[in-house]
């Protein structure tokens, strides 16, 4: 499983391949914010401080959101859209963007 | 006939509208003195920018003032600092009248725009640092999200040191004399506006103030009420103070506050509350307290919730629900910021026992962090069950103190 650290909440959770970060938030009770939950509102944008390669490729909605946000967005992802795509690895996430 | 000229600075004019009769704003606020929807025109050597519009019903006043100040041809930009209808109400009409103007909104406003204006219109997104030019005038944008809508931004007119702050620093206070040094005493309205609109977003207020601090501000031009020109720092300091004050001295000693709220008819939930509090209080660095919801009034609830780092709510299950005071307590969160607060729920029950789960779900929607499952005990807690209440308290208190929570998700 992939170890996901939610820095702002002091949570470290082992996550099986295929789970979205939204499912991770729901299971752990993390304080991450969500709005629409379908990739339209950008509320759930968070910073992946390390381990981006263990997450799914950015989908169309994410690419569009990042384009709207502009600037340096290389570490940003929508937590309601991306999911863990590997069996092993380590991901560190911070909600501050 | 409206009074047509109101000069704010050399190249900024007021083109907003007055609403002296309004008594309730946004359903939630009382506005004894009415209000105003402030809008401004900024003139540069190569065109003008319109900063926000007004509520739809007041479009006529707005356009009259606007037409007195400029031709529609001259409008290069229309800036909306957030999309709430009290400031975007005249947008569509304005864009029809000034088809060459470019609409500027924040990134977070993009999806909202579609919800608000059910047609496609062109716009540009401004993030922090984006600058637009009107020839000899430059306007710089600052992202100040969640104050009080997610898409809020502010802007700064460099040459005349004017901060367009959006609803931040606003007051619902109608007075056509317009400037803070000329209007009546609006201090209560300034504070009331902060308490009802900005208080839930204190952390974002502090972030915004940090950004504002990098600019030399001579005039604050908010979207409601008086324009602040005598000593802008005075108002900035007020916001800083209100947003950082902890009423309780415990925080000053570096302690974390954990509050157990409960209600109990036959003392079973009360006994659980007591054990949970004892457990929590045994953890170094935590001060735990308990409160009977039966005798707390709303203002006390709001203050206690605000001061607490962790909030644990206990309710028996009565007719398949948690008791009303528990829901009333959670309703108070609308006035506060819950992000990052730790929450948990518990209760004694007879046969179905859904109250703790329901409170837990509600707290999830209110964006509490909920690290432990609700604790339910059937009727009278046994010795063992009392011990598990104690441990429940210990666990939540340790997490409040920053203990790393290790978990594993099921496949
Ligand atoms: C003070 C205030 C706070 C609001 N807070 C939220 C919110 O937290 N979440 C949300 O989705 N919409 C929020 N809104 C937006 C309203 O839900 C939205 O404007 C809605 O269309 C109002 O419906 P109504 O016309 O029936 O009153 C808020 C609006 C106001 C005025
Ligand atoms: S919650 Fe709206 S984009 Fe993720
Ligand atoms: Fe507003
Ligand atoms: Fe407003």
XYZ file of C-alpha atoms and ligand atoms in Angstrom:
545
model
C 0.000 0.000 0.000
C 1.001 3.622 -0.495
C 1.649 5.699 2.609
C -0.170 9.049 2.442
C 0.713 11.771 4.946
C -1.781 14.580 5.438
C 0.589 17.076 6.996
C -1.889 19.604 8.302
C -3.821 16.961 10.232
C -0.937 14.770 11.454
C -2.460 11.776 9.722
C -0.512 8.993 8.029
C -2.606 6.372 6.295
C -1.822 3.305 4.198
C -3.925 3.492 1.056
C -4.642 0.726 -1.442
C -4.237 1.328 -5.173
C -7.302 2.916 -6.801
C -8.594 4.976 -3.869
C -9.228 8.686 -4.493
C -7.901 11.259 -2.057
C -11.510 12.106 -1.323
C -12.051 8.572 -0.060
C -8.889 8.954 2.000
C -10.277 12.154 3.526
C -13.618 10.539 4.307
C -12.068 7.493 5.971
C -9.565 9.401 8.073
C -11.819 12.301 9.029
C -9.261 14.737 7.619
C -10.186 18.418 7.565
C -9.553 18.814 3.835
C -12.245 20.950 2.189
C -14.485 19.780 -0.601
C -17.167 21.611 -2.542
C -18.758 20.053 -5.615
C -16.762 16.777 -5.333
C -16.804 16.394 -9.105
C -13.877 18.523 -10.209
C -15.698 21.742 -11.077
C -15.221 24.170 -8.202
C -11.476 24.004 -7.323
C -12.288 24.068 -3.596
C -10.320 20.888 -2.959
C -7.050 22.014 -4.518
C -4.061 20.904 -2.397
C -0.296 20.697 -2.700
C 1.421 17.369 -3.284
C 4.777 18.019 -1.645
C 6.224 14.698 -2.719
C 5.160 11.489 -4.389
C 3.295 12.963 -7.357
C 4.362 9.952 -9.452
C 2.266 7.629 -7.270
C -0.899 9.517 -8.192
C -3.034 9.177 -11.317
C -2.336 11.375 -14.356
C -4.132 14.717 -14.284
C -7.510 14.342 -15.963
C -9.199 16.957 -18.130
C -11.020 18.632 -15.252
C -7.791 18.981 -13.295
C -5.903 20.383 -16.252
C -8.647 22.928 -16.764
C -8.682 23.877 -13.075
C -4.910 24.332 -12.997
C -5.061 26.475 -16.098
C -7.630 28.678 -14.384
C -5.485 28.965 -11.265
C -2.431 29.889 -13.330
C 1.073 30.553 -11.990
C 3.224 27.759 -10.634
C 0.824 24.876 -10.337
C 3.173 21.924 -10.824
C 2.512 20.535 -7.333
C -1.216 21.214 -7.215
C -3.953 18.602 -7.609
C -7.695 18.363 -7.081
C -8.220 16.000 -4.185
C -11.614 14.907 -5.478
C -10.138 13.839 -8.809
C -6.766 12.189 -8.286
C -6.273 8.645 -7.007
C -3.453 6.413 -5.864
C -2.191 4.440 -8.848
C 0.637 2.327 -7.393
C 1.031 -0.544 -4.953
C 3.945 1.020 -3.061
C 5.205 4.527 -2.418
C 4.997 7.588 -0.238
C 2.939 10.735 -0.769
C 2.983 13.921 1.313
C 0.104 16.388 1.018
C -0.425 19.838 2.442
C -3.737 21.699 2.132
C -2.104 25.113 1.904
C -1.616 26.063 -1.740
C -32.288 62.906 -8.934
C -29.102 61.479 -7.525
C -26.226 63.627 -6.449
C -23.881 62.979 -9.300
C -20.314 63.587 -8.223
C -18.327 62.065 -5.472
C -14.612 62.329 -5.786
C -12.653 59.770 -3.764
C -9.138 60.569 -4.970
C -7.806 62.395 -8.029
C -8.759 59.628 -10.444
C -11.253 57.555 -8.472
C -14.948 58.423 -8.272
C -17.845 56.845 -6.425
C -20.576 55.528 -8.708
C -22.387 53.270 -6.247
C -25.965 53.327 -4.999
C -27.600 54.018 -1.641
C -30.147 51.770 -0.004
C -31.366 53.700 3.038
C -34.467 51.547 3.533
C -32.995 48.065 3.755
C -33.383 46.529 7.239
C -32.312 42.920 6.720
C -29.363 41.946 4.594
C -28.626 38.472 3.148
C -31.390 37.046 5.400
C -28.936 36.920 8.342
C -28.054 40.516 9.154
C -29.973 43.411 10.644
C -29.203 46.722 9.002
C -30.706 49.436 11.163
C -28.965 52.173 9.180
C -29.550 50.844 5.685
C -26.570 50.253 3.447
C -24.814 51.199 0.248
C -23.478 49.245 -2.713
C -20.226 50.954 -3.446
C -18.869 50.975 -6.936
C -15.998 53.012 -8.277
C -14.627 54.264 -11.541
C -10.864 54.607 -11.968
C -9.673 56.898 -14.738
C -6.326 56.546 -16.496
C -4.812 58.184 -19.547
C -5.883 55.208 -21.668
C -9.335 54.410 -20.441
C -11.278 53.618 -17.296
C -11.942 50.639 -15.072
C -15.238 50.019 -13.294
C -14.735 48.420 -9.898
C -17.820 46.268 -9.138
C -21.444 47.130 -9.844
C -24.522 47.263 -7.571
C -27.596 45.262 -6.627
C -29.871 44.882 -9.622
C -32.740 47.023 -8.298
C -30.332 49.938 -7.975
C -28.975 49.773 -11.517
C -30.618 53.020 -12.523
C -28.706 55.102 -9.975
C -25.524 53.290 -10.867
C -25.794 53.915 -14.602
C -26.736 57.525 -14.059
C -23.604 58.131 -12.037
C -21.493 56.100 -14.391
C -22.696 57.992 -17.453
C -21.860 61.227 -15.738
C -18.281 60.053 -15.215
C -17.430 58.348 -18.497
C -18.550 57.074 -21.883
C -19.149 53.376 -22.292
C -16.557 53.426 -25.081
C -13.894 54.374 -22.584
C -14.439 51.394 -20.310
C -11.466 49.099 -20.698
C -12.028 46.830 -17.709
C -14.837 45.759 -15.414
C -13.554 44.231 -12.194
C -15.715 42.091 -9.914
C -13.985 41.495 -6.600
C -16.511 38.758 -5.822
C -19.642 37.653 -7.592
C -22.300 38.118 -4.927
C -25.459 39.603 -6.465
C -25.304 42.787 -4.381
C -22.280 43.765 -6.504
C -22.802 41.887 -9.752
C -26.448 42.821 -10.267
C -25.798 45.350 -13.030
C -23.051 43.365 -14.740
C -24.982 41.969 -17.678
C -26.479 45.323 -18.564
C -23.099 46.995 -18.190
C -21.442 44.469 -20.471
C -24.117 45.034 -23.076
C -23.573 48.766 -22.888
C -19.794 48.470 -22.913
C -19.105 45.557 -25.262
C -15.401 46.352 -25.550
C -14.761 46.139 -21.814
C -12.923 43.133 -20.491
C -14.394 41.461 -17.398
C -11.845 40.541 -14.725
C -12.630 37.982 -12.024
C -10.636 35.658 -9.783
C -9.843 32.031 -10.595
C -12.287 30.703 -8.032
C -15.048 32.826 -9.579
C -14.936 31.109 -12.958
C -17.288 28.254 -12.202
C -19.522 30.482 -10.098
C -19.954 32.913 -12.949
C -21.668 30.190 -14.938
C -24.050 29.554 -12.042
C -24.884 33.190 -11.623
C -25.084 34.406 -15.171
C -26.779 31.791 -17.229
C -25.050 32.768 -20.450
C -21.533 32.648 -21.831
C -19.594 35.825 -21.335
C -15.935 36.519 -21.847
C -13.660 37.166 -18.937
C -10.057 37.132 -17.804
C -8.724 35.658 -14.592
C -6.577 37.669 -12.194
C -4.430 36.005 -9.547
C -2.115 37.680 -7.032
C 0.418 39.840 -8.861
C -1.600 40.340 -12.045
C -1.434 43.972 -13.133
C -3.638 45.910 -15.530
C -2.765 49.256 -16.994
C -4.916 52.266 -17.804
C -1.953 54.145 -19.254
C -0.750 56.284 -16.379
C -2.621 54.165 -13.797
C -1.827 50.639 -12.686
C -4.056 48.277 -10.745
C -2.600 45.205 -9.083
C -4.679 42.233 -7.928
C -4.378 40.282 -4.694
C -6.069 36.991 -4.041
C -7.902 37.246 -0.688
C -10.120 34.162 -0.862
C -13.097 33.337 1.384
C -13.644 36.937 2.511
C -16.487 36.131 2.536
C -17.045 34.257 -0.714
C -14.509 31.737 -1.991
C -13.775 33.881 -5.026
C -13.015 37.149 -3.220
C -10.073 39.213 -4.373
C -8.839 42.739 -3.693
C -6.976 45.241 -5.810
C -4.662 48.192 -5.345
C -4.328 51.358 -7.358
C -0.624 52.110 -7.151
C -0.476 55.754 -8.140
C -3.041 56.841 -5.543
C -2.529 54.104 -2.958
C -6.166 53.035 -2.920
C -7.084 49.535 -1.733
C -10.280 48.124 -3.224
C -10.957 45.599 -0.517
C -14.246 44.009 -1.572
C -16.561 43.344 1.367
C -13.579 43.385 3.730
C -13.715 46.531 5.920
C -17.325 47.078 4.865
C -20.198 48.308 7.046
C -23.904 48.272 6.423
C -24.297 51.935 7.132
C -26.017 54.333 4.803
C -24.666 57.868 4.909
C -24.242 59.981 1.779
C -21.411 61.941 3.363
C -19.454 58.827 2.429
C -16.112 59.320 4.185
C -15.248 57.913 7.597
C -14.402 61.381 8.931
C -17.688 62.891 7.739
C -20.350 60.258 8.385
C -21.970 59.540 11.745
C -20.660 56.987 14.216
C -20.525 53.749 12.264
C -18.268 51.853 14.666
C -21.025 49.445 15.718
C -21.857 48.699 12.076
C -18.198 48.079 11.256
C -17.893 45.582 14.128
C -21.278 43.968 13.410
C -20.288 43.416 9.810
C -17.030 41.814 10.870
C -18.796 39.545 13.388
C -21.412 38.335 10.946
C -19.483 38.174 7.715
C -15.756 37.884 8.366
C -15.510 36.134 11.733
C -15.973 32.623 10.294
C -12.944 33.254 8.108
C -10.459 34.632 10.618
C -7.503 32.708 9.236
C -8.195 34.103 5.789
C -8.535 37.599 7.237
C -5.067 37.261 8.715
C -3.681 36.010 5.394
C -5.264 38.948 3.581
C -3.878 41.426 6.119
C -0.400 40.016 5.482
C -0.827 40.723 1.790
C -2.236 44.202 2.444
C 0.727 44.897 4.672
C 3.046 44.870 1.663
C 1.277 47.955 0.276
C 1.251 51.547 1.421
C -2.491 52.192 1.820
C -3.875 55.722 1.963
C -7.539 54.981 1.265
C -9.617 51.837 1.715
C -12.566 51.649 -0.665
C -14.851 48.820 0.540
C -18.071 47.624 -1.071
C -20.448 48.760 1.681
C -20.569 51.814 3.890
C -18.015 54.521 4.581
C -14.795 54.926 2.631
C -11.892 54.820 5.047
C -9.429 57.620 4.383
C -8.422 59.195 7.674
C -6.288 56.450 9.134
C -6.700 53.155 7.264
C -4.278 51.464 9.624
C -6.772 51.928 12.467
C -9.303 49.716 10.678
C -6.663 47.215 9.623
C -5.515 46.931 13.230
C -9.087 46.323 14.380
C -9.429 43.422 11.942
C -6.062 42.064 13.051
C -7.053 42.256 16.703
C -10.493 40.657 16.228
C -9.039 37.900 14.090
C -6.256 36.937 16.429
C -7.788 37.430 19.843
C -8.292 34.399 22.022
C -10.697 35.333 24.754
C -9.530 32.678 27.104
C -6.172 32.901 28.789
C -5.534 29.148 28.561
C -4.155 29.510 25.059
C -1.627 32.001 26.337
C -0.166 29.296 28.563
C 0.149 27.022 25.543
C -2.674 24.700 26.601
C -5.234 23.121 24.323
C -8.899 23.491 25.196
C -11.168 20.472 24.966
C -14.881 20.934 25.632
C -17.385 18.201 26.303
C -20.996 19.281 25.703
C -23.731 16.912 26.791
C -27.374 16.598 27.675
C -28.783 13.830 29.803
C -32.135 12.858 31.244
C -31.180 9.913 33.518
C -27.490 10.773 33.876
C -26.170 7.997 31.608
C -24.810 10.355 28.947
C -23.767 12.623 31.820
C -21.664 9.814 33.318
C -20.053 9.175 29.934
C -19.284 12.905 29.625
C -17.639 12.923 33.025
C -15.392 9.955 32.218
C -14.465 11.361 28.813
C -13.561 14.662 30.393
C -11.438 12.934 33.066
C -9.620 10.966 30.382
C -8.985 14.048 28.280
C -7.869 16.084 31.246
C -5.304 13.444 32.222
C -3.352 14.248 29.056
C -0.528 16.730 29.594
C -1.203 20.082 27.941
C -4.979 19.709 27.661
C -7.549 21.517 29.767
C -10.863 19.666 29.516
C -14.207 21.077 30.641
C -17.782 19.934 30.415
C -20.984 21.869 29.805
C -24.609 20.900 30.200
C -26.384 21.975 27.027
C -29.626 22.359 28.972
C -28.459 25.672 30.357
C -26.166 27.275 27.818
C -27.368 30.225 25.865
C -26.340 30.856 22.304
C -23.685 33.501 22.887
C -21.945 31.250 25.421
C -22.080 28.402 22.955
C -20.473 30.485 20.232
C -17.688 31.669 22.514
C -16.974 28.196 23.890
C -16.964 26.649 20.439
C -14.607 29.303 19.182
C -12.156 28.840 22.010
C -12.129 25.043 21.935
C -9.545 23.089 19.982
C -11.599 19.920 20.357
C -15.364 19.604 20.711
C -17.009 16.423 21.926
C -20.798 16.295 21.881
C -22.924 13.830 23.800
C -26.621 13.215 23.326
C -28.946 10.386 24.247
C -31.083 9.069 21.396
C -34.616 10.372 21.832
C -37.245 9.363 19.296
C -34.568 8.416 16.813
C -32.699 11.718 16.970
C -30.160 13.693 18.948
C -31.678 16.302 21.254
C -32.436 19.771 19.920
C -29.834 21.653 22.027
C -27.125 19.495 20.407
C -28.279 20.591 16.966
C -28.568 24.174 18.181
C -24.974 23.976 19.345
C -23.812 22.829 15.936
C -25.875 25.519 14.215
C -23.683 28.067 15.967
C -20.766 26.878 13.843
C -22.188 29.006 11.019
C -20.650 31.988 12.824
C -17.282 30.325 13.267
C -14.420 28.675 11.523
C -14.397 24.887 11.989
C -11.562 23.908 9.738
C -8.997 22.047 11.775
C -11.110 21.726 14.922
C -11.300 18.204 16.211
C -14.739 16.755 16.779
C -16.257 13.609 18.264
C -19.619 12.405 19.517
C -21.034 9.978 22.062
C -24.203 9.046 23.887
C -26.188 6.499 25.825
C -29.136 4.876 24.102
C -31.935 2.409 24.635
C -32.590 0.463 21.430
C -31.689 2.242 18.164
C -28.953 4.657 19.226
C -28.544 6.782 16.104
C -27.861 10.128 17.839
C -24.032 9.912 18.014
C -23.776 8.821 14.377
C -26.046 11.658 13.292
C -23.988 14.220 15.176
C -20.825 12.736 13.697
C -22.218 13.096 10.166
C -23.306 16.648 10.789
C -19.855 17.498 12.112
C -18.311 16.032 8.989
C -20.354 18.414 6.869
C -19.273 21.237 9.139
C -15.655 20.349 8.294
C -14.556 19.102 11.660
C -11.699 16.686 11.724
C -13.195 13.472 13.145
C -10.414 11.076 14.063
C -12.443 8.575 16.134
C -15.715 6.747 15.587
C -18.720 7.799 17.749
C -18.968 6.076 21.123
C -22.356 4.527 21.978
C -23.261 2.754 25.186
C -26.495 0.916 25.846
C -28.275 2.459 28.849
C -26.147 2.530 32.031
C -22.358 2.426 31.430
C -20.689 -0.559 33.194
C -17.279 -0.232 34.867
C -15.617 -1.482 31.672
C -17.624 0.875 29.542
C -16.725 3.769 31.796
C -13.102 2.832 31.250
C -13.630 2.921 27.482
C -15.112 6.415 27.875
C -11.972 7.457 29.759
C -9.795 6.061 26.958
C -11.947 7.767 24.335
C -11.175 11.047 26.098
C -7.463 10.236 26.285
C -7.284 9.377 22.590
C -9.003 12.585 21.448
C -6.879 14.687 23.781
C -3.659 13.095 22.491
C -4.694 13.764 18.901
C -5.500 17.337 19.894
C -1.949 17.594 21.237
C -0.613 16.586 17.823
C -0.230 12.827 18.095
C 0.284 11.342 14.638
C -2.679 9.174 13.713
C -1.664 6.003 11.903
C -4.355 4.172 9.956
C -4.861 1.658 7.235
C -7.637 1.833 4.661
C -9.479 -1.298 3.655
C -9.220 -2.423 0.066
C -23.784 35.243 3.802
C -23.829 34.154 2.764
C -23.180 32.965 2.978
C -23.225 31.930 2.033
N -22.594 30.761 2.281
C -22.651 29.757 1.362
C -21.991 28.510 1.603
O -21.327 28.301 2.622
N -22.062 27.536 0.663
C -22.764 27.721 -0.495
O -22.835 26.782 -1.312
N -23.378 28.897 -0.755
C -23.332 29.915 0.147
N -23.951 31.098 -0.119
C -24.596 31.276 -1.425
C -26.113 31.020 -1.413
O -26.455 29.701 -1.040
C -26.621 31.302 -2.819
O -26.439 32.678 -3.064
C -28.058 30.903 -3.030
O -28.339 31.003 -4.424
C -29.050 31.767 -2.234
O -30.338 31.230 -2.384
P -31.674 32.099 -2.108
O -31.779 33.029 -3.255
O -32.772 31.073 -2.066
O -31.475 32.808 -0.790
C -23.925 32.115 0.829
C -24.575 33.332 0.611
C -24.548 34.345 1.555
C -25.271 35.616 1.261
S -14.452 19.467 -4.710
Fe -14.947 20.770 -6.364
S -13.198 20.477 -7.584
Fe -12.866 19.043 -6.034
Fe -20.509 39.871 -0.251
Fe -21.460 42.758 -0.303
